[in-house]
GROMACS .gro file of N, CA and C in nm:
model
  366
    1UNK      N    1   1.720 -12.521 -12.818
    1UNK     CA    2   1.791 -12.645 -12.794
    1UNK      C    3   1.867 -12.690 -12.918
    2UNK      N    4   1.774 -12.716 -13.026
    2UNK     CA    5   1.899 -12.694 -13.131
    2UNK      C    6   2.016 -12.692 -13.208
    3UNK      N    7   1.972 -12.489 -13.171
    3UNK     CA    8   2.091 -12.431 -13.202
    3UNK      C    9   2.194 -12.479 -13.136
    4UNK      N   10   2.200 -12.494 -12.982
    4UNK     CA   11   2.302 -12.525 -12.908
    4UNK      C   12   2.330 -12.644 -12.956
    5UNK      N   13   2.258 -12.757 -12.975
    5UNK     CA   14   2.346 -12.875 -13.029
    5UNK      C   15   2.439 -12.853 -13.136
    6UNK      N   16   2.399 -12.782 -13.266
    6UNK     CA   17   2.481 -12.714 -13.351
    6UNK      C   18   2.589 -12.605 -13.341
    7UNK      N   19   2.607 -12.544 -13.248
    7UNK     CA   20   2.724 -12.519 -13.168
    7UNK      C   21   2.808 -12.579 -13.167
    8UNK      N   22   2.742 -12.726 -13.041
    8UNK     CA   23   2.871 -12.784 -12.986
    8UNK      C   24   2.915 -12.901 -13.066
    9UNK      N   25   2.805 -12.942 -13.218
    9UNK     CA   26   2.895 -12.959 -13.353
    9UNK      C   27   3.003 -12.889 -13.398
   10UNK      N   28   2.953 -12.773 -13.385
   10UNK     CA   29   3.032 -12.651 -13.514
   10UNK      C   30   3.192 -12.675 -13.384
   11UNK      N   31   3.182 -12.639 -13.269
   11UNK     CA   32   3.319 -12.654 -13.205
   11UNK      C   33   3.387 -12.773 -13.205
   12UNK      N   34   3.288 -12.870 -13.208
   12UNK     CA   35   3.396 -13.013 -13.261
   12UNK      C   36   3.507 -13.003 -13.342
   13UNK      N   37   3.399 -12.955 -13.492
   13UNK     CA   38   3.444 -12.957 -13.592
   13UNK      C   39   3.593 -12.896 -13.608
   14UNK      N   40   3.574 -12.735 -13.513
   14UNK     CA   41   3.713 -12.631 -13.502
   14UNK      C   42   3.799 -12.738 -13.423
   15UNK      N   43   3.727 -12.834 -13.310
   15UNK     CA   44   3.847 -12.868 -13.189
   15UNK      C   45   3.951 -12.964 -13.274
   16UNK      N   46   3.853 -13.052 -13.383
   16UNK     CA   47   3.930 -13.146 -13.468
   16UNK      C   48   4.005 -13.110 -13.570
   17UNK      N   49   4.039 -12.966 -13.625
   17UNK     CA   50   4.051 -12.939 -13.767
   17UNK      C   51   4.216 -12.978 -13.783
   18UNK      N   52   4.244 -13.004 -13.880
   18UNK     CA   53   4.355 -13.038 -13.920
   18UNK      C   54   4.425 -12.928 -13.991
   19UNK      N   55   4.552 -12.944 -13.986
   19UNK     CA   56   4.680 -12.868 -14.088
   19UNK      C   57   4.602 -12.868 -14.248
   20UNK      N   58   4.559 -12.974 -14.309
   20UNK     CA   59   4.533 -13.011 -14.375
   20UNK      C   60   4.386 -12.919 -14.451
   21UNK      N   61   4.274 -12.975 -14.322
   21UNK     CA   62   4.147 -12.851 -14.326
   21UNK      C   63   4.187 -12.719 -14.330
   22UNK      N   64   4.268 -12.662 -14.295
   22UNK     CA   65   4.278 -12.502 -14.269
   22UNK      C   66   4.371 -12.461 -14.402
   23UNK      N   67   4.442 -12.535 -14.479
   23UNK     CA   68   4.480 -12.553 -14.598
   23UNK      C   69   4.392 -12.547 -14.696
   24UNK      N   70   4.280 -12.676 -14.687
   24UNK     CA   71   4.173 -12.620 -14.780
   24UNK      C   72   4.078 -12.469 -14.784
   25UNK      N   73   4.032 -12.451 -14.636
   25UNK     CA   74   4.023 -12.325 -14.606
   25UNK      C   75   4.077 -12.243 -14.694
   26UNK      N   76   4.214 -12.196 -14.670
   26UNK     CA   77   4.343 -12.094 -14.700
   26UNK      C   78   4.286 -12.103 -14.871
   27UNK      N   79   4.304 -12.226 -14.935
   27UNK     CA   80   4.280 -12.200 -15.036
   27UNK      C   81   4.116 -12.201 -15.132
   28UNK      N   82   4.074 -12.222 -15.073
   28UNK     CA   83   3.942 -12.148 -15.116
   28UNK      C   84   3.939 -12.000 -15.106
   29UNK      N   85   3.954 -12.004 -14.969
   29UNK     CA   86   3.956 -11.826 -14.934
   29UNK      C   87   4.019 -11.731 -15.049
   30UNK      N   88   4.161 -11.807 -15.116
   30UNK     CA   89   4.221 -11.714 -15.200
   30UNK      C   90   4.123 -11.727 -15.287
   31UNK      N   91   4.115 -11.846 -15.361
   31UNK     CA   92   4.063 -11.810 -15.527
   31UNK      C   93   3.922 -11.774 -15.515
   32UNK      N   94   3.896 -11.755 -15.412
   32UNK     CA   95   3.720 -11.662 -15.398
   32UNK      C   96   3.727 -11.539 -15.413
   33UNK      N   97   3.837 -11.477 -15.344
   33UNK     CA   98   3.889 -11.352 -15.394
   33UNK      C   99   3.982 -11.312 -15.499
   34UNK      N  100   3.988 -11.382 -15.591
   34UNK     CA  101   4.109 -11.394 -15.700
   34UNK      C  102   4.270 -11.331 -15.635
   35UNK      N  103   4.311 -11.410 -15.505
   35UNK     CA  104   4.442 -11.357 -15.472
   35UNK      C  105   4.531 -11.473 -15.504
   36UNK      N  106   4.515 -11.566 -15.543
   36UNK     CA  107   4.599 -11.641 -15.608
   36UNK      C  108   4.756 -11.577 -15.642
   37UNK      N  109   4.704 -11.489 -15.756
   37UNK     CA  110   4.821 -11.418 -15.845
   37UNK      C  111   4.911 -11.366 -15.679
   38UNK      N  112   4.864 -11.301 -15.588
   38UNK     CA  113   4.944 -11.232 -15.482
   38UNK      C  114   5.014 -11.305 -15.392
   39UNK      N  115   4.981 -11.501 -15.387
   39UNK     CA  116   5.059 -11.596 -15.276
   39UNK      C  117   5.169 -11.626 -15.339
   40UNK      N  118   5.256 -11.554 -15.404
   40UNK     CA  119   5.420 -11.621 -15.405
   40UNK      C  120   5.468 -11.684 -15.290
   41UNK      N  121   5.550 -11.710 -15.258
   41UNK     CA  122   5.633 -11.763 -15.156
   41UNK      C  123   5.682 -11.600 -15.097
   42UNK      N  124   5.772 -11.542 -15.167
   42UNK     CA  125   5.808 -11.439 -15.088
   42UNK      C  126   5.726 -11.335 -15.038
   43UNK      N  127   5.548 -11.294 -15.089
   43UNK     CA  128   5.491 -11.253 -15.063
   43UNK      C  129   5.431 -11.304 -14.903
   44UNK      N  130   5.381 -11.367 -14.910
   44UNK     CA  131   5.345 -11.480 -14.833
   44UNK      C  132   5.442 -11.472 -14.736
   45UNK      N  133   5.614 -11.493 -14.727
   45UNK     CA  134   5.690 -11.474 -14.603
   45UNK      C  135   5.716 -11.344 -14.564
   46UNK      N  136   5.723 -11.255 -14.640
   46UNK     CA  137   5.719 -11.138 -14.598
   46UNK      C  138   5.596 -11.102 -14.516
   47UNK      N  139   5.442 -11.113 -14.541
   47UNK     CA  140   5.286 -11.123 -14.505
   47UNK      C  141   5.324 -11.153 -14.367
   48UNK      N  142   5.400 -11.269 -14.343
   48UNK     CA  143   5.404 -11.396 -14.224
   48UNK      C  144   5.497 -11.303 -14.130
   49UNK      N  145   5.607 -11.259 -14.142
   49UNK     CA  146   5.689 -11.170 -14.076
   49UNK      C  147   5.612 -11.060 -14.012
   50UNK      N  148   5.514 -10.993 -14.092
   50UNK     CA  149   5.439 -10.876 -14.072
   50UNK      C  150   5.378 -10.916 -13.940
   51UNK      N  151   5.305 -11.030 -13.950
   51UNK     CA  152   5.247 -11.078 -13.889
   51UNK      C  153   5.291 -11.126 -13.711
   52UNK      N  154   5.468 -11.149 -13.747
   52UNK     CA  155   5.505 -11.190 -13.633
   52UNK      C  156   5.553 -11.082 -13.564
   53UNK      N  157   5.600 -10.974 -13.638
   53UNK     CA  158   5.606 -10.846 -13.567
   53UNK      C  159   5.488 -10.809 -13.496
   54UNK      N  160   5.343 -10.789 -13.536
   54UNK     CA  161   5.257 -10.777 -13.477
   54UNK      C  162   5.255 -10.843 -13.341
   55UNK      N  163   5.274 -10.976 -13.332
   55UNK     CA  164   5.266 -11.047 -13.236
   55UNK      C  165   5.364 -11.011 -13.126
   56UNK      N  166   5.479 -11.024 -13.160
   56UNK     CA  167   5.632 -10.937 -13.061
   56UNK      C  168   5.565 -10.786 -13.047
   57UNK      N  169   5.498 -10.728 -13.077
   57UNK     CA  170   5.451 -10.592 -12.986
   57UNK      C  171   5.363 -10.630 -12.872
   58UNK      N  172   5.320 -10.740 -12.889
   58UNK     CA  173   5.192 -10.740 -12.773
   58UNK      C  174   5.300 -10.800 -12.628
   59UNK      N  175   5.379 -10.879 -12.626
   59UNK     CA  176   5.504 -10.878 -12.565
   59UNK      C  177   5.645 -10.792 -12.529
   60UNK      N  178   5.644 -10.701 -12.627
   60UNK     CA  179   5.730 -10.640 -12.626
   60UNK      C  180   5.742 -10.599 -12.483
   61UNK      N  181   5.673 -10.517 -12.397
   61UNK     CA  182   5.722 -10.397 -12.290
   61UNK      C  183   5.656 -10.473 -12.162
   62UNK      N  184   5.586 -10.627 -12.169
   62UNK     CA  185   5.532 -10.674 -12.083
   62UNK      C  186   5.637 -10.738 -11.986
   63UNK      N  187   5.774 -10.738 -12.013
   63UNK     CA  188   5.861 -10.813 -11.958
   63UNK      C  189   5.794 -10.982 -11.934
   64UNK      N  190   5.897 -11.044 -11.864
   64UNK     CA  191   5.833 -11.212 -11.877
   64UNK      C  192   5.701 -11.215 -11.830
   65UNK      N  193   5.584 -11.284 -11.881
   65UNK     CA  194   5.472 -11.360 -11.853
   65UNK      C  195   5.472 -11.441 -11.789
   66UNK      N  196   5.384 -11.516 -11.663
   66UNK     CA  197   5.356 -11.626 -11.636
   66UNK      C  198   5.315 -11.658 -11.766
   67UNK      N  199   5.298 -11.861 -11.755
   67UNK     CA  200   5.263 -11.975 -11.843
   67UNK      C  201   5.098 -11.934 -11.796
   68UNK      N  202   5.049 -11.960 -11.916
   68UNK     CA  203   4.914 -11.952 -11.913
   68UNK      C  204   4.818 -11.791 -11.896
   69UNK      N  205   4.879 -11.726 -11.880
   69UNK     CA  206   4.896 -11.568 -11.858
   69UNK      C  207   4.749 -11.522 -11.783
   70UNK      N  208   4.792 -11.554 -11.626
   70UNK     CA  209   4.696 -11.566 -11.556
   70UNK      C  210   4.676 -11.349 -11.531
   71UNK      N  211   4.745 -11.317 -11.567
   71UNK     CA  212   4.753 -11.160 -11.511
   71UNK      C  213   4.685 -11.069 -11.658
   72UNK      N  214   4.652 -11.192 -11.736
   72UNK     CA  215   4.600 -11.083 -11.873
   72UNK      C  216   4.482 -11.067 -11.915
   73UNK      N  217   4.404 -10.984 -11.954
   73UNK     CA  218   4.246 -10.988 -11.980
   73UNK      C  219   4.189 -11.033 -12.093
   74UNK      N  220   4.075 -11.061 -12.059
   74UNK     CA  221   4.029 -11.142 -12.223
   74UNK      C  222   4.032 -11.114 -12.318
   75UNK      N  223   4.043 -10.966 -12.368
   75UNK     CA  224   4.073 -10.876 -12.473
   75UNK      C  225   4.176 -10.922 -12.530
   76UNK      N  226   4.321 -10.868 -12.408
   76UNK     CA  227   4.447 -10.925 -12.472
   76UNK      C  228   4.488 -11.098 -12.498
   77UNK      N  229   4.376 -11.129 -12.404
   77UNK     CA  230   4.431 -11.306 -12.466
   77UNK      C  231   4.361 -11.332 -12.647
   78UNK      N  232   4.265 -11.262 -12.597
   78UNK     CA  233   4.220 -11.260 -12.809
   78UNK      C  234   4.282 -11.195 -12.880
   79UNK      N  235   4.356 -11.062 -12.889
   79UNK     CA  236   4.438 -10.998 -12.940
   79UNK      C  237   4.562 -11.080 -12.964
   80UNK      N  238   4.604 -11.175 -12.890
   80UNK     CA  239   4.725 -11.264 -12.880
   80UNK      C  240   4.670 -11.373 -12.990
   81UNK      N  241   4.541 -11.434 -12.954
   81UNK     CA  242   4.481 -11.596 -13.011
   81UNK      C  243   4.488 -11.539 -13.178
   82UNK      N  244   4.423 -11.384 -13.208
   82UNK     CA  245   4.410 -11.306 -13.325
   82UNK      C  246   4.564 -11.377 -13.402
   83UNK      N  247   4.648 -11.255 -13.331
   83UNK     CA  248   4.792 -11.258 -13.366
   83UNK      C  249   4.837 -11.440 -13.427
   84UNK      N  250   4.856 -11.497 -13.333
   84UNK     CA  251   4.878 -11.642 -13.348
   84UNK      C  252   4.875 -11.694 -13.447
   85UNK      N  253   4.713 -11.663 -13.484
   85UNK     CA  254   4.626 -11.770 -13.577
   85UNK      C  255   4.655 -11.670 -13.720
   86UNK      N  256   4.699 -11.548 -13.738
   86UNK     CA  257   4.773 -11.484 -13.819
   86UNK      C  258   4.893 -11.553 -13.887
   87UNK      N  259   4.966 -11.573 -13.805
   87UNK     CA  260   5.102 -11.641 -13.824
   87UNK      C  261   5.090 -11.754 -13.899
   88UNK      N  262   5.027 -11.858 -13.818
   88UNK     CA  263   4.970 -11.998 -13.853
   88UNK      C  264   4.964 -11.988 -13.979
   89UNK      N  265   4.810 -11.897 -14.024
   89UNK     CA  266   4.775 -11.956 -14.172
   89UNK      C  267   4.867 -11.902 -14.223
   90UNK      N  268   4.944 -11.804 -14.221
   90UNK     CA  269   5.027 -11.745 -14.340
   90UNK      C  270   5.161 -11.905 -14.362
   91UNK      N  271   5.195 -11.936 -14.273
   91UNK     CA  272   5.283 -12.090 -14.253
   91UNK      C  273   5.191 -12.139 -14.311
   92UNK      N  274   5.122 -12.207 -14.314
   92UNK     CA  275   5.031 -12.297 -14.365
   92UNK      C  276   5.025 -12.320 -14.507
   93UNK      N  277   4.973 -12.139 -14.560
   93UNK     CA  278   4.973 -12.120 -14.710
   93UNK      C  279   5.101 -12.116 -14.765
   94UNK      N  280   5.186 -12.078 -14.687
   94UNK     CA  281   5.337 -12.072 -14.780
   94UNK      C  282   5.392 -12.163 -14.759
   95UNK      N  283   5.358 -12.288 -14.673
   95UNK     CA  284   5.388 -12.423 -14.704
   95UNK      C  285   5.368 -12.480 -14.811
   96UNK      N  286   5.206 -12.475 -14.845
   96UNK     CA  287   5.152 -12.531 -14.937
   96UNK      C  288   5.218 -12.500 -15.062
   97UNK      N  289   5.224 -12.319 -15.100
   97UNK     CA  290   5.230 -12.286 -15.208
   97UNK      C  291   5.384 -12.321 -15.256
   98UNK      N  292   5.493 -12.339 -15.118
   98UNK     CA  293   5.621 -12.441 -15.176
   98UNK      C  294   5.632 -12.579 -15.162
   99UNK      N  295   5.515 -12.657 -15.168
   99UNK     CA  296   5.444 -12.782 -15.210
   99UNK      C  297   5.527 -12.818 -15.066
  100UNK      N  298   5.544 -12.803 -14.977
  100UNK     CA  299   5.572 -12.880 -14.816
  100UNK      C  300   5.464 -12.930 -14.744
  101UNK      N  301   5.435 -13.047 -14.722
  101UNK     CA  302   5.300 -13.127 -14.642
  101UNK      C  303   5.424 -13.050 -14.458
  102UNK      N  304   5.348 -12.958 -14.470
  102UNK     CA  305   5.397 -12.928 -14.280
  102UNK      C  306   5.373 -13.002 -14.155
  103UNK      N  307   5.315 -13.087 -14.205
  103UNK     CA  308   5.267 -13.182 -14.032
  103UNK      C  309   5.348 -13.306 -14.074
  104UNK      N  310   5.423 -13.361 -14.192
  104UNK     CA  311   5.471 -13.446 -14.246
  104UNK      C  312   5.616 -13.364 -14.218
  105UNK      N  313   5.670 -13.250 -14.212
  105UNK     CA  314   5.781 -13.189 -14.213
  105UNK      C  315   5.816 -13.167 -14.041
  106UNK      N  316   5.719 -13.150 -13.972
  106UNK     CA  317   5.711 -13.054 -13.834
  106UNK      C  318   5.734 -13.220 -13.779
  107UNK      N  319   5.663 -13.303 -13.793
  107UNK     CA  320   5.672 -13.472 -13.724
  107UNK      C  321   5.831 -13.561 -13.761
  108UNK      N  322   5.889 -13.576 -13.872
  108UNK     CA  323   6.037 -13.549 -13.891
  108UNK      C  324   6.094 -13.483 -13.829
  109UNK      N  325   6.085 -13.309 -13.811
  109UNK     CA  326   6.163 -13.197 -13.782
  109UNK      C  327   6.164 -13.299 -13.574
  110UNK      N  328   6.064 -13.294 -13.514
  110UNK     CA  329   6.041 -13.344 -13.365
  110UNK      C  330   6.113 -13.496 -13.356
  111UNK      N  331   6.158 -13.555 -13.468
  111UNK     CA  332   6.193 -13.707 -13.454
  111UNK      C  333   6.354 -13.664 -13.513
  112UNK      N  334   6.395 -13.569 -13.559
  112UNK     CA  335   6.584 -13.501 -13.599
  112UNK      C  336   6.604 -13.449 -13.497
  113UNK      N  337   6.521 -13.369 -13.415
  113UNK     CA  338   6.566 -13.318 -13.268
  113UNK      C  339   6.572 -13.395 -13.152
  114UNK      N  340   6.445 -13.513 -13.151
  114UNK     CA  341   6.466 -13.614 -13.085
  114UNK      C  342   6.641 -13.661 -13.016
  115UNK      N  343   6.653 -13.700 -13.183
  115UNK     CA  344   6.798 -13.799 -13.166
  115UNK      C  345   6.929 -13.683 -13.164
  116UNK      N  346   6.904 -13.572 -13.204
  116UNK     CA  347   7.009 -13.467 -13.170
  116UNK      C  348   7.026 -13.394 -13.059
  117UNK      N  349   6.920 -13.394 -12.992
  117UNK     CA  350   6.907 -13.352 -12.866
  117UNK      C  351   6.859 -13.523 -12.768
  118UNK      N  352   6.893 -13.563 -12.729
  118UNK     CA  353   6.858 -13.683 -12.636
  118UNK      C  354   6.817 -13.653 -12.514
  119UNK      N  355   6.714 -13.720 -12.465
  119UNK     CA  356   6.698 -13.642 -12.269
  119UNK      C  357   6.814 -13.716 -12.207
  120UNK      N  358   6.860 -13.618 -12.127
  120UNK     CA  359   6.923 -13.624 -11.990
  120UNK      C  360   6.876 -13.785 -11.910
  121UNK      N  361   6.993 -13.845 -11.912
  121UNK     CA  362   6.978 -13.980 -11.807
  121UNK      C  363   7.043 -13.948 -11.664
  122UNK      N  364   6.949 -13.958 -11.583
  122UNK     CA  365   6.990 -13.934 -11.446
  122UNK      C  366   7.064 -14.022 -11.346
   0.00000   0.00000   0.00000
């Protein structure tokens, strides 16, 4: 009994995490492994590219998907969630490491498209 309560802590914790948490993450993770010296910026976007190529193969030859990808197996939806969350942190860290607060940039970026793009009045 428990354990399971500590579970469905520990998934809180993931359901709530912030841009911010996964930042601290990112950077612990480096200087635990002394990769510091290896997060340039261009390292890091190049890393992130690698990464998104990976992801465009798992799409590549599937032609269009349904939303929600009711025709795919749990394997490939983790192989995809894998891929994703690849991408993510590498954005994340090469935000940071070119001092950009991204949820402060991405919330602007949604409020410039807002007013440049306007909805349709019917």
């Amino acid at each position: 009994m428990g354990e399971e309560k500590e579970n469905a802590e520990d998934q809180r914790v993931v359901d709530n995490i912030s841009l911010k948490d996964l930042s601290i993450k990112l950077e612990e993770f480096a200087r635990a492994r002394d990769w510091e010296k290896y997060h340039s910026p261009r390292n890091l976007l190049l890393a992130m590219v690698g990464e998104v190529g990976e992801l465009s193969e798992i799409f590549q030859w599937r032609g269009e998907v349904e939303k929600g990808l009711p025709n795919w197996g749990e394997s490939d939806k983790e192989h995809l969630a894998e891929e994703l969350s690849d991408v993510l942190l590498y954005l994340i860290r090469l935000s940071d490491i070119c001092g950009i607060d991204l949820g402060d940039a991405a919330t602007k970026k949604i409020v410039k498209n807002a007013i440049k793009y306007p909805p349709k009045v019917l």
